Amino acid sequence: MRVHILMLALSALTVGHSSAQTLPYQLPPRPLAALADAPPMPRVSFSPNGQWLLQLDMQERPTVFDQSQPELRLAGLRINTAISARSRMAHVRALRLRQLPKGLELLVQGLPANARITNLQWSPDNTKIAFTHSTRDHLELWVVDVVSASARLVPNIFLNGTLGTPFEWVSDSKTLVVRAVIGGRGAAPVAAPTEAGRRYEYPVATPLDEQMLGYYALSQVVRVGLDGRMAPLGQPGLIAQASPSPDGRFVLVRSYRRPYPTTLPLNRFPQRVQVLAMDGLLDKQLADLPAVDSLPEGLGAVPTGPREFSWREDAPNTLFWVEARDGGNPAQAAPVRDQLLTLAAPFEEPARELVALPARFRRIYWGSEQLVLVEGTRLKDRRQFVWPLDILTKTLQKPLLEYPEHNAYAHPGTPVLQPNAQGRRVLLTDRSGTGVYLFGAGASSEGDRPFIDELSVRTRASQRWWRSEAPYFEQPVLITDPVKRSFITKRESDQQPPNYHLRTGPKLVAITQFADPYAGLGSLPRVQPLRYQRPDGRVTTATLYLPAGYQAADGPLPTLMEVAPAMFYDSTGTSQVRGSQHTFARYNWGSPLFWTAQGYAVLQGVPVPSAGNAATPAAYNQKLLQAASSALAEGRRMGFIDTARIVVLGQGPGASLATSLLAESRLFKAGIALPGLHNQSAPAQLLGEEQKGSPTEFALDYAGTPLAPFALPDTLRRPLLVLPAGFDGLPAGLATRTEQLYTELQRLGGTSVNYATLPGETHGYTARESLMQLLSQVNTWLDAYIKPTVVAQPATPPPTSSN
């Protein structure tokens, strides 16, 4: 008898001919609920000069009511229509300041009641912090005075955050350039019903759509002084960027213009680029860019014409942009891929070439006339280069850094930047101006071991300052004094939560003492690395998490195996160790680590093959099964995994992998598909490994790539729990494609087939009630198929947070 079980969370909406119904939320066992209710860890921001620490106390998990507030999805945007800002943002509820290294902690006074803070930015002189606050019906601008730890509202202006962070500091630290809501805009247009079958998320397809986009995204650039003076700059528009020049005299403005394409997302709309003077005496159009209707095939394809407009960070008022010289086509042979151009104030002369690149431009690191670094990718073999640029001769010197993009072990690190006097991020250099510093992830056979290197641009000699050492995972955050080799790190272990420290030579001083949010809830899971050889001869790695207190005498455990696609270019990346066994466990909504508290083992990070180089679907399925079975066999050999009791689990693109493994093998007792592409057929182009020259195409791009309809294999005879979060509005996403899976199960005569979604959720679980429902259903499912013989002891309730 075929057993097809599709249980889809809470019945907020049932698909088919039956009517919608509402059912109560469920609660999981106390240990799971306690872990899910643990207080969020504070976040930290350091002042650019490293002298102040700003602690951000995050809001608790939102409720279903919070998640069910009005939201408009249009042109790829998700808009909070009540305040004209992005929806579903994490909010800060309180701010604390402390002068380093040993100043007293000061709770910032004067904040609004029930604060919902976002978009924090330090002023260039480190004396102020600006942020936005969400009220019930508008977005406010607030400023904190650092020394007094007091906040005040900037009155008489409402911001528009629909197209991103709606303000930037000017270099004088007394002025901000903001994007403001247009006064007197009247009542909002009435939303149109959702149309099915659209390729992108709610494109601007009707006159009403245009009206709605214009109403919510239209803003005015305004110069706002902290003394209360304000002045509009230019004309209203759909403004995506309003960036002041380093000297504070001009503003670079990029806006979307009509006609709005009906088949494209917002970032491919026609654009206008202009520069405005702060005194209102200049309005210079730089470019009028057409819609990007199509791009050449392949990674590295870019539009023709100017792109990536910005200011030169180390000059007073010089613009910078990039133009393709190969038609934007990575397959076309060309001695010059990209050309970098500049234009200085007063912006009347023709643009000047800065340099011609033999590779696709990725990034530029501004420093001074004597030191600029340019990063590019050679497309044919995905090799990365960082060249010193001689601005006087407009030539690239011999590469300072060169490495294959796919080889994590060979990555030399990323140049360190620091704000200059104007608040612009430029290269941090030694006293001679010819030495730079690199922060690196430090991928190695021992796992990630972050490091700091000092590198001479002139001699190419490199010296390692410091490297993270076991049993800790420690990341550099900020260099405070390069002469004394003083820097701040974020340090954690598998049993200690992340905290910040100041290192000066061998001396280590704790800056923060954040408590373990899971204290009193039992010990954290034990981390067990697995290193094994696949049938294809490749040595690879995965990570096994075991319940706290597990002993070898406890015997093999029922196991959840999580599968997820990963991008590798060849076998080098496949065999390299990823991540670190010394990181602190986080219990996010989709994390299977919850189940170690219930006595299960959890297997993560198993590299899976791509379908792109498989001759047939059967050949791909065979490779997929071999990858899974070899990891499980190693866990069984070590005595940890009971291979008779395995559940395969996946989310996002991994949901389709989990479904395929369940259908095509006898390795698993059951499967779980969390929010994702539940019904993407296995041999479609998945992000995977072992591609020659370029990786498998990202055919799982929810917004951009149509996916072939799924045909559920008749071989699926084991129970499958499918848990979509809710409708995300994409035919290639949760709702439409999960409905297809539901139809397939009905066709195959499955039993217990129901369809439901959770209110207020889209592509994941955010509300507390939703997460509890998820944990409850998965726990019931696991107990039904692979329940441990001994279940972990219930945890005590979580301690009350002091923050």
mmCIF file of N, CA, C and O in Angstrom, residues 650-688:
data_model
loop_
_atom_site.group_PDB
_atom_site.id
_atom_site.type_symbol
_atom_site.label_atom_id
_atom_site.label_comp_id
_atom_site.label_asym_id
_atom_site.label_seq_id
_atom_site.Cartn_x
_atom_site.Cartn_y
_atom_site.Cartn_z
ATOM 1 N N GLY A 650 14.714 18.769 4.438
ATOM 2 C CA GLY A 650 15.259 19.837 3.603
ATOM 3 C C GLY A 650 14.360 21.049 3.622
ATOM 4 O O GLY A 650 13.149 20.943 3.845
ATOM 5 N N GLN A 651 14.942 22.216 3.386
ATOM 6 C CA GLN A 651 14.172 23.448 3.265
ATOM 7 C C GLN A 651 14.731 24.261 2.115
ATOM 8 O O GLN A 651 15.872 24.068 1.699
ATOM 9 N N GLY A 652 13.912 25.180 1.579
ATOM 10 C CA GLY A 652 14.341 25.909 0.398
ATOM 11 C C GLY A 652 14.586 24.935 -0.741
ATOM 12 O O GLY A 652 13.831 23.985 -0.939
ATOM 13 N N PRO A 653 15.663 25.099 -1.513
ATOM 14 C CA PRO A 653 15.977 24.132 -2.569
ATOM 15 C C PRO A 653 16.197 22.727 -2.032
ATOM 16 O O PRO A 653 16.008 21.746 -2.740
ATOM 17 N N GLY A 654 16.590 22.616 -0.750
ATOM 18 C CA GLY A 654 16.795 21.298 -0.169
ATOM 19 C C GLY A 654 15.519 20.502 -0.007
ATOM 20 O O GLY A 654 15.567 19.268 0.149
ATOM 21 N N ALA A 655 14.356 21.173 -0.036
ATOM 22 C CA ALA A 655 13.096 20.443 0.100
ATOM 23 C C ALA A 655 12.902 19.472 -1.054
ATOM 24 O O ALA A 655 12.417 18.352 -0.870
ATOM 25 N N SER A 656 13.291 19.879 -2.264
ATOM 26 C CA SER A 656 13.157 18.982 -3.409
ATOM 27 C C SER A 656 14.142 17.826 -3.322
ATOM 28 O O SER A 656 13.844 16.699 -3.730
ATOM 29 N N LEU A 657 15.346 18.087 -2.777
ATOM 30 C CA LEU A 657 16.317 17.010 -2.601
ATOM 31 C C LEU A 657 15.791 15.978 -1.611
ATOM 32 O O LEU A 657 15.942 14.768 -1.817
ATOM 33 N N ALA A 658 15.193 16.458 -0.518
ATOM 34 C CA ALA A 658 14.655 15.534 0.474
ATOM 35 C C ALA A 658 13.558 14.665 -0.131
ATOM 36 O O ALA A 658 13.501 13.449 0.103
ATOM 37 N N THR A 659 12.690 15.287 -0.946
ATOM 38 C CA THR A 659 11.629 14.526 -1.597
ATOM 39 C C THR A 659 12.207 13.479 -2.542
ATOM 40 O O THR A 659 11.755 12.336 -2.581
ATOM 41 N N SER A 660 13.225 13.849 -3.309
ATOM 42 C CA SER A 660 13.839 12.916 -4.251
ATOM 43 C C SER A 660 14.494 11.747 -3.523
ATOM 44 O O SER A 660 14.347 10.585 -3.919
ATOM 45 N N LEU A 661 15.232 12.038 -2.459
ATOM 46 C CA LEU A 661 15.894 10.963 -1.712
ATOM 47 C C LEU A 661 14.879 10.009 -1.102
ATOM 48 O O LEU A 661 15.086 8.792 -1.079
ATOM 49 N N LEU A 662 13.780 10.555 -0.615
ATOM 50 C CA LEU A 662 12.750 9.702 -0.021
ATOM 51 C C LEU A 662 12.105 8.816 -1.070
ATOM 52 O O LEU A 662 11.801 7.641 -0.820
ATOM 53 N N ALA A 663 11.914 9.381 -2.266
ATOM 54 C CA ALA A 663 11.247 8.625 -3.324
ATOM 55 C C ALA A 663 12.140 7.574 -3.962
ATOM 56 O O ALA A 663 11.669 6.514 -4.378
ATOM 57 N N GLU A 664 13.439 7.831 -4.030
ATOM 58 C CA GLU A 664 14.322 6.993 -4.828
ATOM 59 C C GLU A 664 15.181 6.028 -4.010
ATOM 60 O O GLU A 664 16.053 5.378 -4.567
ATOM 61 N N SER A 665 14.976 5.970 -2.698
ATOM 62 C CA SER A 665 15.837 5.095 -1.892
ATOM 63 C C SER A 665 15.047 4.460 -0.761
ATOM 64 O O SER A 665 13.909 4.847 -0.478
ATOM 65 N N ARG A 666 15.694 3.513 -0.108
ATOM 66 C CA ARG A 666 15.156 2.904 1.103
ATOM 67 C C ARG A 666 15.996 3.276 2.318
ATOM 68 O O ARG A 666 15.968 2.592 3.340
ATOM 69 N N LEU A 667 16.723 4.370 2.206
ATOM 70 C CA LEU A 667 17.582 4.806 3.305
ATOM 71 C C LEU A 667 16.790 5.419 4.446
ATOM 72 O O LEU A 667 17.260 5.445 5.587
ATOM 73 N N PHE A 668 15.578 5.906 4.170
ATOM 74 C CA PHE A 668 14.879 6.741 5.131
ATOM 75 C C PHE A 668 13.523 6.173 5.487
ATOM 76 O O PHE A 668 12.818 5.622 4.643
ATOM 77 N N LYS A 669 13.157 6.349 6.760
ATOM 78 C CA LYS A 669 11.840 5.921 7.218
ATOM 79 C C LYS A 669 10.767 6.922 6.809
ATOM 80 O O LYS A 669 9.617 6.556 6.606
ATOM 81 N N ALA A 670 11.138 8.200 6.734
ATOM 82 C CA ALA A 670 10.175 9.249 6.403
ATOM 83 C C ALA A 670 10.945 10.482 5.972
ATOM 84 O O ALA A 670 12.181 10.529 6.045
ATOM 85 N N GLY A 671 10.211 11.502 5.522
ATOM 86 C CA GLY A 671 10.835 12.739 5.085
ATOM 87 C C GLY A 671 10.081 13.952 5.591
ATOM 88 O O GLY A 671 8.893 13.866 5.947
ATOM 89 N N ILE A 672 10.789 15.085 5.619
ATOM 90 C CA ILE A 672 10.201 16.370 6.021
ATOM 91 C C ILE A 672 10.661 17.428 5.030
ATOM 92 O O ILE A 672 11.862 17.593 4.817
ATOM 93 N N ALA A 673 9.719 18.133 4.432
ATOM 94 C CA ALA A 673 10.038 19.214 3.502
ATOM 95 C C ALA A 673 9.541 20.521 4.109
ATOM 96 O O ALA A 673 8.342 20.778 4.160
ATOM 97 N N LEU A 674 10.476 21.329 4.600
ATOM 98 C CA LEU A 674 10.151 22.635 5.151
ATOM 99 C C LEU A 674 9.976 23.637 4.008
ATOM 100 O O LEU A 674 10.165 23.281 2.842
ATOM 101 N N PRO A 675 9.602 24.899 4.294
ATOM 102 C CA PRO A 675 9.315 25.839 3.206
ATOM 103 C C PRO A 675 10.375 25.844 2.120
ATOM 104 O O PRO A 675 11.566 25.968 2.390
ATOM 105 N N GLY A 676 9.934 25.706 0.878
ATOM 106 C CA GLY A 676 10.874 25.686 -0.238
ATOM 107 C C GLY A 676 10.233 25.128 -1.474
ATOM 108 O O GLY A 676 9.013 25.081 -1.616
ATOM 109 N N LEU A 677 11.068 24.654 -2.406
ATOM 110 C CA LEU A 677 10.590 24.088 -3.665
ATOM 111 C C LEU A 677 10.321 22.606 -3.460
ATOM 112 O O LEU A 677 11.121 21.752 -3.796
ATOM 113 N N HIS A 678 9.166 22.316 -2.893
ATOM 114 C CA HIS A 678 8.855 20.946 -2.540
ATOM 115 C C HIS A 678 8.748 20.040 -3.756
ATOM 116 O O HIS A 678 8.940 18.837 -3.660
ATOM 117 N N ASN A 679 8.450 20.612 -4.882
ATOM 118 C CA ASN A 679 8.134 19.771 -6.027
ATOM 119 C C ASN A 679 8.993 20.089 -7.239
ATOM 120 O O ASN A 679 8.549 20.015 -8.363
ATOM 121 N N GLN A 680 10.242 20.469 -7.017
ATOM 122 C CA GLN A 680 11.168 20.629 -8.137
ATOM 123 C C GLN A 680 11.785 19.271 -8.439
ATOM 124 O O GLN A 680 12.360 18.630 -7.561
ATOM 125 N N SER A 681 11.640 18.806 -9.670
ATOM 126 C CA SER A 681 12.118 17.474 -10.002
ATOM 127 C C SER A 681 13.627 17.372 -9.813
ATOM 128 O O SER A 681 14.375 18.306 -10.057
ATOM 129 N N ALA A 682 14.081 16.197 -9.387
ATOM 130 C CA ALA A 682 15.482 15.998 -9.025
ATOM 131 C C ALA A 682 16.468 16.313 -10.139
ATOM 132 O O ALA A 682 17.494 16.935 -9.902
ATOM 133 N N PRO A 683 16.225 15.885 -11.391
ATOM 134 C CA PRO A 683 17.240 16.129 -12.411
ATOM 135 C C PRO A 683 17.237 17.542 -12.980
ATOM 136 O O PRO A 683 17.944 17.820 -13.924
ATOM 137 N N ALA A 684 16.435 18.454 -12.415
ATOM 138 C CA ALA A 684 16.523 19.841 -12.873
ATOM 139 C C ALA A 684 17.849 20.425 -12.419
ATOM 140 O O ALA A 684 18.569 19.831 -11.647
ATOM 141 N N GLN A 685 18.164 21.614 -12.904
ATOM 142 C CA GLN A 685 19.470 22.201 -12.616
ATOM 143 C C GLN A 685 19.503 22.709 -11.184
ATOM 144 O O GLN A 685 18.968 23.759 -10.876
ATOM 145 N N LEU A 686 20.137 21.950 -10.311
ATOM 146 C CA LEU A 686 20.273 22.331 -8.923
ATOM 147 C C LEU A 686 21.644 22.935 -8.692
ATOM 148 O O LEU A 686 22.614 22.563 -9.336
ATOM 149 N N LEU A 687 21.684 23.867 -7.734
ATOM 150 C CA LEU A 687 22.990 24.352 -7.317
ATOM 151 C C LEU A 687 23.763 23.181 -6.757
ATOM 152 O O LEU A 687 23.335 22.546 -5.810
ATOM 153 N N GLY A 688 24.893 22.876 -7.300
ATOM 154 C CA GLY A 688 25.599 21.704 -6.845
ATOM 155 C C GLY A 688 27.082 21.827 -7.038
ATOM 156 O O GLY A 688 27.648 22.891 -6.979
#
